[in-house]
Amino acid sequence: MKLMDKDIDNSNEEFDMDHAVAEEVLDDLAFYRTIVANVCMIGKPDSDNWLLVDTGVAHYTKRIIAAVEKRFGDKAPSAIILTHGHFDHVGSSKELAKYWDVPIYIHSDEIDYVTGKDTYPPADPTVGGGTLSLLSPFFPQKPVNFKKWVKPLPENGEIPFLDEWKYIHTPGHSPGHIVLFRESDRTLITGDAIVTEKPESAVAVFIPLQKVYGPPAYFTSDWVKAEESVKKLAALEPETLLSGHGLPMEGDLLREQLHDLADNFIEQAIPKNKKH
Ligand SMILES: [Zn+2]
Ligand SMILES: [Zn+2]
């Protein structure tokens, strides 16, 4: 599959594609880091079906394709799955879906936000905006609309093409947010339901520490539901965690920190001015 400039409307992308490399977490799980958000790849490099989870910020299409081709050759993913519709997770979705001619799956409660029908409440700068200012050039100028490619995820929790994986509805950060979970080895992909880098701090983006944090505060719309969702995730007792922001985590350290966050959610995750 040869990448042609005319195929992708991202003419301002200039980047040495040698640097676009996915990092392997498990033999069938890898991630590629866009400016702040992770793009996940589920599936072994030689498997018939593999999925791309989230697509990072805009203008990363060519880099994502380069990272994908290094891992999967010219085998396109069977579909794109979105954990939710925030701009830092869906930025390159349309171009990628068009390029590979694949569907984009998202939870039915989130679908209006990626089909031009609804927009999220604006980011709340009063909670601290470190990464926010870094990301501002990527803010969408108009409502996101991938109507041609979007499909709702099946209601029974199944992930298309991957039998072993299920999705779990984890509202709070956004209404139709989902995480992906594989019970056999307790692998968890969380989008923004929990993250491993403190997104309100600009410094955290450059000094990655492995720590479990609550959802990015400036876009979280419902803190009560967000807490319920974090408790749900702690009960899964995950062994491996790959979140939407930050580095992967595993084992006892992951579970201890996740339980600590679930048990002390109000103190640890909710910004001071949002507590009541
Ligand atoms: Zn988000
Ligand atoms: Zn995010």
Short mmCIF file of C-alpha atoms and ligand atoms in Angstrom, two decimals:
data_model
loop_
_atom_site.label_atom_id
_atom_site.label_comp_id
_atom_site.label_asym_id
_atom_site.label_seq_id
_atom_site.Cartn_x
_atom_site.Cartn_y
_atom_site.Cartn_z
CA MET A 1 0.00 0.00 0.00
CA LYS A 2 1.70 3.15 -1.15
CA LEU A 3 0.96 6.37 0.64
CA MET A 4 0.03 9.12 -1.77
CA ASP A 5 -0.22 12.72 -0.70
CA LYS A 6 -3.43 13.17 -2.62
CA ASP A 7 -5.08 10.36 -0.61
CA ILE A 8 -4.73 12.17 2.66
CA ASP A 9 -5.67 15.75 3.32
CA ASN A 10 -2.93 16.45 5.82
CA SER A 11 -0.54 18.35 3.67
CA ASN A 12 1.09 20.13 6.62
CA GLU A 13 2.33 16.85 8.08
CA GLU A 14 6.10 16.85 7.82
CA PHE A 15 7.82 14.15 9.74
CA ASP A 16 10.54 11.57 9.36
CA MET A 17 8.48 8.38 9.12
CA ASP A 18 11.41 6.32 10.50
CA HIS A 19 10.44 7.66 13.92
CA ALA A 20 6.84 6.48 13.68
CA VAL A 21 7.16 3.18 15.53
CA ALA A 22 4.66 1.40 17.76
CA GLU A 23 5.90 0.14 21.12
CA GLU A 24 4.94 -3.43 22.02
CA VAL A 25 3.19 -4.08 25.35
CA LEU A 26 2.22 -7.73 24.70
CA ASP A 27 2.79 -9.87 21.62
CA ASP A 28 -0.68 -8.83 20.45
CA LEU A 29 -0.86 -5.30 21.87
CA ALA A 30 1.13 -2.23 20.87
CA PHE A 31 0.73 1.52 21.09
CA TYR A 32 1.91 4.54 19.17
CA ARG A 33 2.04 7.84 21.00
CA THR A 34 0.81 10.95 19.22
CA ILE A 35 1.64 14.32 20.83
CA VAL A 36 -0.16 13.30 24.01
CA ALA A 37 -2.68 10.57 23.21
CA ASN A 38 -2.02 6.89 22.57
CA VAL A 39 -3.17 4.94 19.53
CA CYS A 40 -3.52 1.21 20.37
CA MET A 41 -3.18 -1.79 18.07
CA ILE A 42 -4.78 -5.07 19.17
CA GLY A 43 -3.71 -8.22 17.34
CA LYS A 44 -0.53 -10.12 16.52
CA PRO A 45 1.39 -8.80 13.51
CA ASP A 46 0.54 -11.99 11.56
CA SER A 47 -3.12 -12.31 12.59
CA ASP A 48 -5.99 -12.07 10.10
CA ASN A 49 -7.90 -9.51 12.12
CA TRP A 50 -6.49 -6.68 14.10
CA LEU A 51 -8.05 -3.46 15.41
CA LEU A 52 -6.91 0.10 15.87
CA VAL A 53 -8.22 1.69 19.08
CA ASP A 54 -8.40 5.52 19.02
CA THR A 55 -6.59 7.66 16.47
CA GLY A 56 -4.84 10.43 18.42
CA VAL A 57 -4.97 14.10 17.51
CA ALA A 58 -5.42 15.40 13.98
CA HIS A 59 -2.53 15.56 11.49
CA TYR A 60 -1.11 12.19 12.59
CA THR A 61 -2.59 10.13 9.78
CA LYS A 62 0.64 9.50 7.89
CA ARG A 63 2.58 8.75 11.06
CA ILE A 64 -0.07 6.29 12.27
CA ILE A 65 -0.08 4.55 8.89
CA ALA A 66 3.74 4.38 8.95
CA ALA A 67 3.70 2.86 12.46
CA VAL A 68 0.98 0.41 11.41
CA GLU A 69 2.84 -0.68 8.28
CA LYS A 70 5.99 -1.37 10.28
CA ARG A 71 4.00 -3.75 12.51
CA PHE A 72 1.38 -5.22 10.16
CA GLY A 73 2.86 -4.74 6.67
CA ASP A 74 0.12 -3.77 4.26
CA LYS A 75 -2.63 -5.48 6.28
CA ALA A 76 -5.26 -2.87 7.18
CA PRO A 77 -7.12 -3.12 10.47
CA SER A 78 -10.57 -4.74 10.30
CA ALA A 79 -12.05 -1.70 12.04
CA ILE A 80 -11.29 1.35 14.16
CA ILE A 81 -12.74 1.37 17.70
CA LEU A 82 -13.10 4.67 19.55
CA THR A 83 -13.12 4.73 23.37
CA HIS A 84 -14.93 8.08 23.12
CA GLY A 85 -15.24 11.03 20.79
CA HIS A 86 -12.91 13.67 22.26
CA PHE A 87 -10.73 15.36 19.69
CA ASP A 88 -7.47 13.95 21.05
CA HIS A 89 -8.76 10.40 20.44
CA VAL A 90 -10.56 10.80 17.13
CA GLY A 91 -8.38 13.38 15.36
CA SER A 92 -7.14 11.16 12.55
CA SER A 93 -10.19 8.82 12.38
CA LYS A 94 -11.79 10.08 9.21
CA GLU A 95 -8.62 10.04 7.12
CA LEU A 96 -7.67 6.58 8.41
CA ALA A 97 -11.15 5.10 7.82
CA LYS A 98 -11.12 6.55 4.32
CA TYR A 99 -7.61 5.31 3.60
CA TRP A 100 -8.26 1.73 4.77
CA ASP A 101 -11.98 1.73 3.91
CA VAL A 102 -12.94 0.36 7.32
CA PRO A 103 -15.80 1.11 9.75
CA ILE A 104 -15.41 3.17 12.94
CA TYR A 105 -17.19 1.68 15.97
CA ILE A 106 -18.24 3.79 18.96
CA HIS A 107 -20.78 3.39 21.80
CA SER A 108 -24.33 4.43 20.87
CA ASP A 109 -24.37 7.10 23.65
CA GLU A 110 -21.35 8.76 22.03
CA ILE A 111 -22.41 8.57 18.41
CA ASP A 112 -24.00 12.05 18.19
CA TYR A 113 -20.64 13.64 18.98
CA VAL A 114 -18.94 12.10 15.94
CA THR A 115 -21.79 12.46 13.47
CA GLY A 116 -22.16 16.25 13.68
CA LYS A 117 -25.35 16.15 15.79
CA ASP A 118 -23.96 17.32 19.11
CA THR A 119 -20.84 18.92 20.56
CA TYR A 120 -19.21 18.33 23.95
CA PRO A 121 -19.34 21.03 26.60
CA PRO A 122 -16.28 23.28 26.23
CA ALA A 123 -13.12 22.34 28.15
CA ASP A 124 -13.13 23.69 31.70
CA PRO A 125 -9.93 25.74 32.15
CA THR A 126 -10.65 26.38 35.87
CA VAL A 127 -9.40 22.89 36.76
CA GLY A 128 -5.85 23.57 35.52
CA GLY A 129 -4.94 23.40 31.89
CA GLY A 130 -1.36 22.18 31.39
CA THR A 131 -1.88 19.85 28.47
CA LEU A 132 -4.83 21.88 27.33
CA SER A 133 -2.68 24.77 26.15
CA LEU A 134 -0.34 22.33 24.46
CA LEU A 135 -3.28 20.80 22.64
CA SER A 136 -5.09 23.96 21.69
CA PRO A 137 -3.78 23.98 18.09
CA PHE A 138 -5.51 20.63 17.63
CA PHE A 139 -8.93 21.76 18.87
CA PRO A 140 -11.52 21.05 16.21
CA GLN A 141 -12.87 24.14 14.49
CA LYS A 142 -16.21 22.54 13.63
CA PRO A 143 -18.31 19.59 14.87
CA VAL A 144 -16.74 16.22 14.15
CA ASN A 145 -18.60 14.18 11.54
CA PHE A 146 -17.62 10.67 10.42
CA LYS A 147 -21.20 9.67 9.59
CA LYS A 148 -20.19 7.73 6.51
CA TRP A 149 -17.99 5.34 8.51
CA VAL A 150 -19.50 5.26 12.01
CA LYS A 151 -21.37 2.25 13.40
CA PRO A 152 -22.63 1.68 16.95
CA LEU A 153 -20.88 -1.07 18.93
CA PRO A 154 -23.08 -4.15 19.47
CA GLU A 155 -25.21 -3.78 22.61
CA ASN A 156 -24.04 -7.10 24.11
CA GLY A 157 -20.53 -5.86 24.89
CA GLU A 158 -18.85 -7.74 22.05
CA ILE A 159 -16.01 -6.21 20.08
CA PRO A 160 -16.37 -6.88 16.34
CA PHE A 161 -13.67 -9.20 14.92
CA LEU A 162 -12.07 -10.05 18.28
CA ASP A 163 -13.79 -12.86 20.21
CA GLU A 164 -11.67 -12.66 23.33
CA TRP A 165 -12.27 -8.97 23.98
CA LYS A 166 -15.32 -7.26 25.47
CA TYR A 167 -16.10 -3.62 25.96
CA ILE A 168 -17.47 -2.14 29.17
CA HIS A 169 -19.50 1.09 29.26
CA THR A 170 -17.68 3.52 31.59
CA PRO A 171 -19.57 6.85 31.45
CA GLY A 172 -18.44 9.93 33.37
CA HIS A 173 -15.56 11.36 31.39
CA SER A 174 -18.03 11.36 28.48
CA PRO A 175 -21.53 9.80 28.17
CA GLY A 176 -20.63 6.86 25.93
CA HIS A 177 -17.07 6.21 27.05
CA ILE A 178 -15.95 2.56 26.87
CA VAL A 179 -12.95 0.49 27.97
CA LEU A 180 -11.81 -2.77 26.35
CA PHE A 181 -11.05 -5.81 28.48
CA ARG A 182 -9.71 -9.31 27.87
CA GLU A 183 -10.51 -11.58 30.79
CA SER A 184 -8.03 -14.39 29.96
CA ASP A 185 -4.96 -12.29 30.81
CA ARG A 186 -6.81 -9.32 32.36
CA THR A 187 -5.61 -6.79 29.81
CA LEU A 188 -7.38 -3.43 30.03
CA ILE A 189 -7.42 -0.54 27.55
CA THR A 190 -9.03 2.47 29.20
CA GLY A 191 -9.01 5.53 26.96
CA ASP A 192 -9.61 8.38 29.43
CA ALA A 193 -11.62 6.52 32.13
CA ILE A 194 -8.29 6.30 33.96
CA VAL A 195 -4.93 7.48 32.64
CA THR A 196 -1.28 7.03 33.65
CA GLU A 197 -0.12 10.58 33.19
CA LYS A 198 -1.49 13.64 34.95
CA PRO A 199 -3.07 15.54 32.13
CA GLU A 200 -3.59 18.84 33.95
CA SER A 201 0.16 19.25 34.25
CA ALA A 202 2.08 20.30 31.14
CA VAL A 203 5.29 18.96 32.65
CA ALA A 204 3.85 15.45 32.99
CA VAL A 205 3.78 15.08 29.22
CA PHE A 206 7.55 15.38 29.14
CA ILE A 207 8.39 13.46 32.32
CA PRO A 208 6.31 10.31 32.06
CA LEU A 209 5.71 8.77 35.48
CA GLN A 210 3.80 5.54 35.83
CA LYS A 211 0.92 6.34 38.10
CA VAL A 212 -2.82 5.74 37.88
CA TYR A 213 -4.85 8.96 37.70
CA GLY A 214 -8.55 9.71 37.30
CA PRO A 215 -9.94 10.99 34.02
CA PRO A 216 -8.58 14.25 32.54
CA ALA A 217 -10.48 16.88 34.51
CA TYR A 218 -11.08 19.61 31.97
CA PHE A 219 -13.25 17.37 29.78
CA THR A 220 -14.93 15.21 32.44
CA SER A 221 -18.63 16.01 32.45
CA ASP A 222 -20.06 13.78 35.22
CA TRP A 223 -17.88 13.11 38.29
CA VAL A 224 -20.41 10.83 40.00
CA LYS A 225 -20.49 8.47 37.03
CA ALA A 226 -16.73 8.81 36.59
CA GLU A 227 -16.23 7.51 40.14
CA GLU A 228 -18.60 4.57 39.55
CA SER A 229 -16.67 3.73 36.40
CA VAL A 230 -13.30 3.78 38.19
CA LYS A 231 -14.70 1.41 40.85
CA LYS A 232 -15.85 -0.89 38.03
CA LEU A 233 -12.32 -0.90 36.61
CA ALA A 234 -10.71 -1.62 39.99
CA ALA A 235 -13.01 -4.65 40.40
CA LEU A 236 -11.59 -6.10 37.16
CA GLU A 237 -8.18 -6.52 38.88
CA PRO A 238 -6.29 -5.84 35.65
CA GLU A 239 -2.83 -7.25 35.04
CA THR A 240 -1.87 -4.94 32.17
CA LEU A 241 -3.14 -1.41 31.61
CA LEU A 242 -2.80 0.69 28.47
CA SER A 243 -4.55 4.04 28.83
CA GLY A 244 -5.18 6.91 26.44
CA HIS A 245 -2.48 9.08 28.00
CA GLY A 246 0.82 7.91 29.46
CA LEU A 247 2.82 4.70 29.61
CA PRO A 248 1.50 1.16 30.15
CA MET A 249 1.44 -0.27 33.70
CA GLU A 250 1.17 -3.78 35.08
CA GLY A 251 0.88 -6.07 38.06
CA ASP A 252 0.58 -5.26 41.77
CA LEU A 253 1.63 -1.62 41.44
CA LEU A 254 -1.16 -1.06 38.92
CA ARG A 255 -3.81 -2.79 41.05
CA GLU A 256 -2.74 -1.04 44.27
CA GLN A 257 -2.87 2.39 42.67
CA LEU A 258 -6.15 1.68 40.90
CA HIS A 259 -7.81 0.55 44.15
CA ASP A 260 -6.35 3.55 45.95
CA LEU A 261 -7.85 5.84 43.30
CA ALA A 262 -11.23 4.05 43.45
CA ASP A 263 -11.32 4.23 47.29
CA ASN A 264 -10.22 7.87 47.44
CA PHE A 265 -11.67 9.19 44.23
CA ILE A 266 -12.98 12.47 45.62
CA GLU A 267 -9.62 13.48 47.12
CA GLN A 268 -7.47 12.17 44.27
CA ALA A 269 -9.40 12.80 41.08
CA ILE A 270 -11.99 15.52 41.51
CA PRO A 271 -10.61 19.06 41.16
CA LYS A 272 -11.00 21.19 44.30
CA ASN A 273 -13.55 23.53 42.78
CA LYS A 274 -15.75 20.63 41.63
CA LYS A 275 -16.17 18.98 45.03
CA HIS A 276 -19.43 19.42 46.84
ZN ZN B 1 -11.30 12.43 26.73
ZN ZN B 2 -7.85 12.09 26.19
#
